[in-house]
Amino acid sequence: MKEIENILTREWRQLSDNIDRIAPDKTGLDMHNINFHRHTALQRLAARYRRFAIMALCCTPMAMTFLNSSVFTGPDRVYIFLFYIAVMLSAASYDWRLYRKISSISVADMPVIEVLHKTWLCRKRHLQFIAYFLPVDILFIGIMFTMSDGSISFLCGIIAGTVIGLIIGIKNLRRFMADYRKIFEGND
């Protein structure tokens, strides 16, 4: 019996040494380097939707530049002003709605299938929103091109803004979809 105890003790120490070599003890780490505020994918999605809704509302007053711009003539200013406000308010309200839906999902209180279903619906609405607003944005850019006075610097600004907007939009869409993927994979 004593021999079996010795063998087990020796094997246990070897296993412990092997584990320490593979993964050193992290209890001595500086506690300031550890992130205690890690967010779940649902929390990141809600925060991102909220941020986008607030950004769209903050961008709405920029419509005043269309009224004061010398690039647009006569009543064209008013049409572009109203169109821009409608787009920004629609985007803000839609993002706020998705923020509220994602925030209402409670992993602790809801069954897993309900959490996945609500998350899937939010993802679906997000993609529908993009499918709806992409042509609207293209229409807005086209209207700005046709209603402008043809100033080269203004047209270059429209092109640069479109390219930068596409890059930022695709980058953020990838982040949104990565969070949705993490939820569906159950990695978070």
mmCIF file of C-alpha atoms in Angstrom:
data_model
loop_
_atom_site.group_PDB
_atom_site.id
_atom_site.type_symbol
_atom_site.label_atom_id
_atom_site.label_comp_id
_atom_site.label_asym_id
_atom_site.label_seq_id
_atom_site.Cartn_x
_atom_site.Cartn_y
_atom_site.Cartn_z
ATOM 1 C CA MET A 1 0.000 0.000 0.000
ATOM 2 C CA LYS A 2 2.846 2.343 0.899
ATOM 3 C CA GLU A 3 4.488 1.576 -2.436
ATOM 4 C CA ILE A 4 1.358 2.601 -4.361
ATOM 5 C CA GLU A 5 1.222 5.840 -2.373
ATOM 6 C CA ASN A 6 4.825 6.610 -3.270
ATOM 7 C CA ILE A 7 4.203 5.920 -6.946
ATOM 8 C CA LEU A 8 1.100 8.100 -6.963
ATOM 9 C CA THR A 9 2.908 10.914 -5.122
ATOM 10 C CA ARG A 10 5.822 10.770 -7.563
ATOM 11 C CA GLU A 11 3.486 10.745 -10.568
ATOM 12 C CA TRP A 12 1.482 13.619 -9.101
ATOM 13 C CA ARG A 13 4.639 15.732 -8.661
ATOM 14 C CA GLN A 14 5.768 14.963 -12.209
ATOM 15 C CA LEU A 15 2.365 15.952 -13.560
ATOM 16 C CA SER A 16 2.452 19.149 -11.517
ATOM 17 C CA ASP A 17 5.950 19.977 -12.830
ATOM 18 C CA ASN A 18 4.821 19.310 -16.411
ATOM 19 C CA ILE A 19 1.802 21.580 -15.968
ATOM 20 C CA ASP A 20 4.001 24.340 -14.518
ATOM 21 C CA ARG A 21 6.316 24.089 -17.523
ATOM 22 C CA ILE A 22 3.429 24.279 -19.980
ATOM 23 C CA ALA A 23 1.456 26.997 -18.174
ATOM 24 C CA PRO A 24 3.418 28.898 -15.530
ATOM 25 C CA ASP A 25 1.651 30.030 -12.368
ATOM 26 C CA LYS A 26 -0.006 33.396 -12.994
ATOM 27 C CA THR A 27 -0.840 34.239 -9.399
ATOM 28 C CA GLY A 28 2.209 36.472 -9.145
ATOM 29 C CA LEU A 29 1.137 38.703 -12.044
ATOM 30 C CA ASP A 30 0.515 42.379 -11.559
ATOM 31 C CA MET A 31 -3.223 42.743 -10.892
ATOM 32 C CA HIS A 32 -3.309 46.032 -12.838
ATOM 33 C CA ASN A 33 -2.704 44.202 -16.113
ATOM 34 C CA ILE A 34 -5.786 42.008 -15.812
ATOM 35 C CA ASN A 35 -8.967 43.230 -17.514
ATOM 36 C CA PHE A 36 -11.823 42.788 -15.071
ATOM 37 C CA HIS A 37 -14.246 44.654 -17.359
ATOM 38 C CA ARG A 38 -14.447 42.166 -20.194
ATOM 39 C CA HIS A 39 -17.664 42.519 -22.148
ATOM 40 C CA THR A 40 -19.744 39.836 -23.775
ATOM 41 C CA ALA A 41 -20.622 39.931 -27.464
ATOM 42 C CA LEU A 42 -24.168 41.040 -26.563
ATOM 43 C CA GLN A 43 -22.832 43.933 -24.488
ATOM 44 C CA ARG A 44 -20.459 44.970 -27.292
ATOM 45 C CA LEU A 45 -23.312 44.870 -29.812
ATOM 46 C CA ALA A 46 -25.578 46.960 -27.588
ATOM 47 C CA ALA A 47 -22.825 49.510 -26.963
ATOM 48 C CA ARG A 48 -22.019 49.725 -30.665
ATOM 49 C CA TYR A 49 -25.667 50.213 -31.671
ATOM 50 C CA ARG A 50 -26.063 52.876 -28.987
ATOM 51 C CA ARG A 51 -22.900 54.647 -30.175
ATOM 52 C CA PHE A 52 -24.087 54.604 -33.789
ATOM 53 C CA ALA A 53 -27.506 55.997 -32.824
ATOM 54 C CA ILE A 54 -25.900 58.849 -30.893
ATOM 55 C CA MET A 55 -23.444 59.543 -33.728
ATOM 56 C CA ALA A 56 -26.295 59.754 -36.253
ATOM 57 C CA LEU A 57 -28.140 62.213 -34.015
ATOM 58 C CA CYS A 58 -24.979 64.280 -33.597
ATOM 59 C CA CYS A 59 -24.478 64.358 -37.379
ATOM 60 C CA THR A 60 -28.023 65.586 -38.022
ATOM 61 C CA PRO A 61 -27.245 69.292 -37.333
ATOM 62 C CA MET A 62 -24.613 69.100 -40.074
ATOM 63 C CA ALA A 63 -27.544 69.408 -42.468
ATOM 64 C CA MET A 64 -27.321 73.147 -41.889
ATOM 65 C CA THR A 65 -24.222 73.154 -44.087
ATOM 66 C CA PHE A 66 -26.425 72.221 -47.043
ATOM 67 C CA LEU A 67 -28.610 75.271 -46.452
ATOM 68 C CA ASN A 68 -25.613 77.603 -46.162
ATOM 69 C CA SER A 69 -23.587 76.081 -48.990
ATOM 70 C CA SER A 70 -23.000 78.061 -52.154
ATOM 71 C CA VAL A 71 -22.510 74.806 -54.072
ATOM 72 C CA PHE A 72 -26.264 74.169 -54.238
ATOM 73 C CA THR A 73 -28.648 76.634 -55.791
ATOM 74 C CA GLY A 74 -32.186 77.719 -54.924
ATOM 75 C CA PRO A 75 -34.628 75.100 -53.671
ATOM 76 C CA ASP A 76 -32.051 72.335 -54.134
ATOM 77 C CA ARG A 77 -30.590 73.295 -50.765
ATOM 78 C CA VAL A 78 -33.871 72.633 -49.001
ATOM 79 C CA TYR A 79 -34.368 69.245 -50.675
ATOM 80 C CA ILE A 80 -30.882 68.046 -49.798
ATOM 81 C CA PHE A 81 -31.291 69.442 -46.266
ATOM 82 C CA LEU A 82 -34.553 67.544 -45.727
ATOM 83 C CA PHE A 83 -33.254 64.362 -47.354
ATOM 84 C CA TYR A 84 -30.143 64.378 -45.153
ATOM 85 C CA ILE A 85 -32.173 64.931 -41.986
ATOM 86 C CA ALA A 86 -34.555 62.111 -42.930
ATOM 87 C CA VAL A 87 -31.668 59.701 -43.530
ATOM 88 C CA MET A 88 -29.873 60.591 -40.292
ATOM 89 C CA LEU A 89 -32.993 60.420 -38.132
ATOM 90 C CA SER A 90 -33.988 57.113 -39.722
ATOM 91 C CA ALA A 91 -30.527 55.667 -39.090
ATOM 92 C CA ALA A 92 -30.529 56.934 -35.498
ATOM 93 C CA SER A 93 -33.964 55.524 -34.737
ATOM 94 C CA TYR A 94 -33.175 52.160 -36.328
ATOM 95 C CA ASP A 95 -29.870 51.825 -34.462
ATOM 96 C CA TRP A 96 -31.590 52.844 -31.224
ATOM 97 C CA ARG A 97 -34.267 50.231 -31.830
ATOM 98 C CA LEU A 98 -31.617 47.534 -32.344
ATOM 99 C CA TYR A 99 -29.805 48.768 -29.238
ATOM 100 C CA ARG A 100 -32.990 48.385 -27.192
ATOM 101 C CA LYS A 101 -33.668 44.897 -28.590
ATOM 102 C CA ILE A 102 -30.131 43.670 -27.936
ATOM 103 C CA SER A 103 -30.175 45.230 -24.448
ATOM 104 C CA SER A 104 -33.423 43.446 -23.627
ATOM 105 C CA ILE A 105 -31.831 40.037 -24.163
ATOM 106 C CA SER A 106 -31.087 38.495 -20.779
ATOM 107 C CA VAL A 107 -28.890 35.430 -20.902
ATOM 108 C CA ALA A 108 -29.614 34.710 -17.241
ATOM 109 C CA ASP A 109 -33.419 34.810 -17.525
ATOM 110 C CA MET A 110 -34.163 33.558 -21.036
ATOM 111 C CA PRO A 111 -33.811 30.095 -22.489
ATOM 112 C CA VAL A 112 -30.919 29.694 -24.899
ATOM 113 C CA ILE A 113 -33.214 29.209 -27.885
ATOM 114 C CA GLU A 114 -34.978 32.517 -27.150
ATOM 115 C CA VAL A 115 -31.660 34.366 -26.817
ATOM 116 C CA LEU A 116 -30.502 32.935 -30.142
ATOM 117 C CA HIS A 117 -33.818 33.698 -31.825
ATOM 118 C CA LYS A 118 -33.861 37.338 -30.667
ATOM 119 C CA THR A 119 -30.220 37.764 -31.625
ATOM 120 C CA TRP A 120 -30.861 36.215 -35.030
ATOM 121 C CA LEU A 121 -33.784 38.630 -35.572
ATOM 122 C CA CYS A 122 -31.575 41.595 -34.668
ATOM 123 C CA ARG A 123 -28.908 40.408 -37.095
ATOM 124 C CA LYS A 124 -31.547 39.973 -39.788
ATOM 125 C CA ARG A 125 -32.919 43.493 -39.159
ATOM 126 C CA HIS A 126 -29.391 44.893 -39.283
ATOM 127 C CA LEU A 127 -28.750 43.332 -42.694
ATOM 128 C CA GLN A 128 -32.176 44.457 -43.946
ATOM 129 C CA PHE A 129 -31.353 47.976 -42.793
ATOM 130 C CA ILE A 130 -28.134 47.892 -44.798
ATOM 131 C CA ALA A 131 -29.946 46.504 -47.850
ATOM 132 C CA TYR A 132 -32.482 49.319 -47.603
ATOM 133 C CA PHE A 133 -30.136 52.204 -46.847
ATOM 134 C CA LEU A 134 -27.339 51.372 -49.265
ATOM 135 C CA PRO A 135 -29.453 52.397 -52.295
ATOM 136 C CA VAL A 136 -30.696 55.434 -50.343
ATOM 137 C CA ASP A 137 -27.101 56.497 -49.695
ATOM 138 C CA ILE A 138 -26.182 55.950 -53.341
ATOM 139 C CA LEU A 139 -29.207 58.062 -54.313
ATOM 140 C CA PHE A 140 -28.096 60.806 -51.902
ATOM 141 C CA ILE A 141 -24.581 60.831 -53.364
ATOM 142 C CA GLY A 142 -26.060 60.954 -56.877
ATOM 143 C CA ILE A 143 -28.345 63.832 -55.923
ATOM 144 C CA MET A 144 -25.400 65.746 -54.478
ATOM 145 C CA PHE A 145 -23.456 65.171 -57.703
ATOM 146 C CA THR A 146 -26.290 66.331 -59.954
ATOM 147 C CA MET A 147 -27.454 69.286 -57.871
ATOM 148 C CA SER A 148 -24.010 70.724 -57.223
ATOM 149 C CA ASP A 149 -22.561 73.541 -59.302
ATOM 150 C CA GLY A 150 -19.800 71.261 -60.626
ATOM 151 C CA SER A 151 -17.013 72.530 -58.392
ATOM 152 C CA ILE A 152 -14.060 70.145 -58.741
ATOM 153 C CA SER A 153 -13.091 70.417 -55.070
ATOM 154 C CA PHE A 154 -16.658 69.619 -53.987
ATOM 155 C CA LEU A 155 -16.888 66.616 -56.313
ATOM 156 C CA CYS A 156 -13.507 65.333 -55.063
ATOM 157 C CA GLY A 157 -14.815 65.780 -51.509
ATOM 158 C CA ILE A 158 -17.879 63.672 -52.343
ATOM 159 C CA ILE A 159 -15.683 60.928 -53.820
ATOM 160 C CA ALA A 160 -13.245 61.003 -50.877
ATOM 161 C CA GLY A 161 -16.127 60.950 -48.377
ATOM 162 C CA THR A 162 -17.721 58.020 -50.180
ATOM 163 C CA VAL A 163 -14.502 55.994 -50.190
ATOM 164 C CA ILE A 164 -13.744 56.751 -46.533
ATOM 165 C CA GLY A 165 -17.362 55.997 -45.585
ATOM 166 C CA LEU A 166 -17.205 52.646 -47.379
ATOM 167 C CA ILE A 167 -13.968 51.695 -45.628
ATOM 168 C CA ILE A 168 -15.304 52.645 -42.187
ATOM 169 C CA GLY A 169 -18.667 51.021 -42.907
ATOM 170 C CA ILE A 170 -17.167 47.711 -44.023
ATOM 171 C CA LYS A 171 -14.806 47.676 -41.033
ATOM 172 C CA ASN A 172 -17.689 48.216 -38.598
ATOM 173 C CA LEU A 173 -19.937 45.734 -40.382
ATOM 174 C CA ARG A 174 -17.226 43.100 -39.970
ATOM 175 C CA ARG A 175 -17.087 43.883 -36.237
ATOM 176 C CA PHE A 176 -20.854 43.612 -35.896
ATOM 177 C CA MET A 177 -20.937 40.309 -37.741
ATOM 178 C CA ALA A 178 -17.982 38.965 -35.713
ATOM 179 C CA ASP A 179 -19.917 39.638 -32.506
ATOM 180 C CA TYR A 180 -23.019 37.975 -33.922
ATOM 181 C CA ARG A 181 -20.890 35.000 -34.983
ATOM 182 C CA LYS A 182 -19.469 34.706 -31.458
ATOM 183 C CA ILE A 183 -22.965 34.628 -30.027
ATOM 184 C CA PHE A 184 -24.088 31.895 -32.395
ATOM 185 C CA GLU A 185 -20.929 29.868 -31.884
ATOM 186 C CA GLY A 186 -21.249 30.138 -28.109
ATOM 187 C CA ASN A 187 -17.673 31.308 -27.661
ATOM 188 C CA ASP A 188 -18.511 34.268 -25.498
#
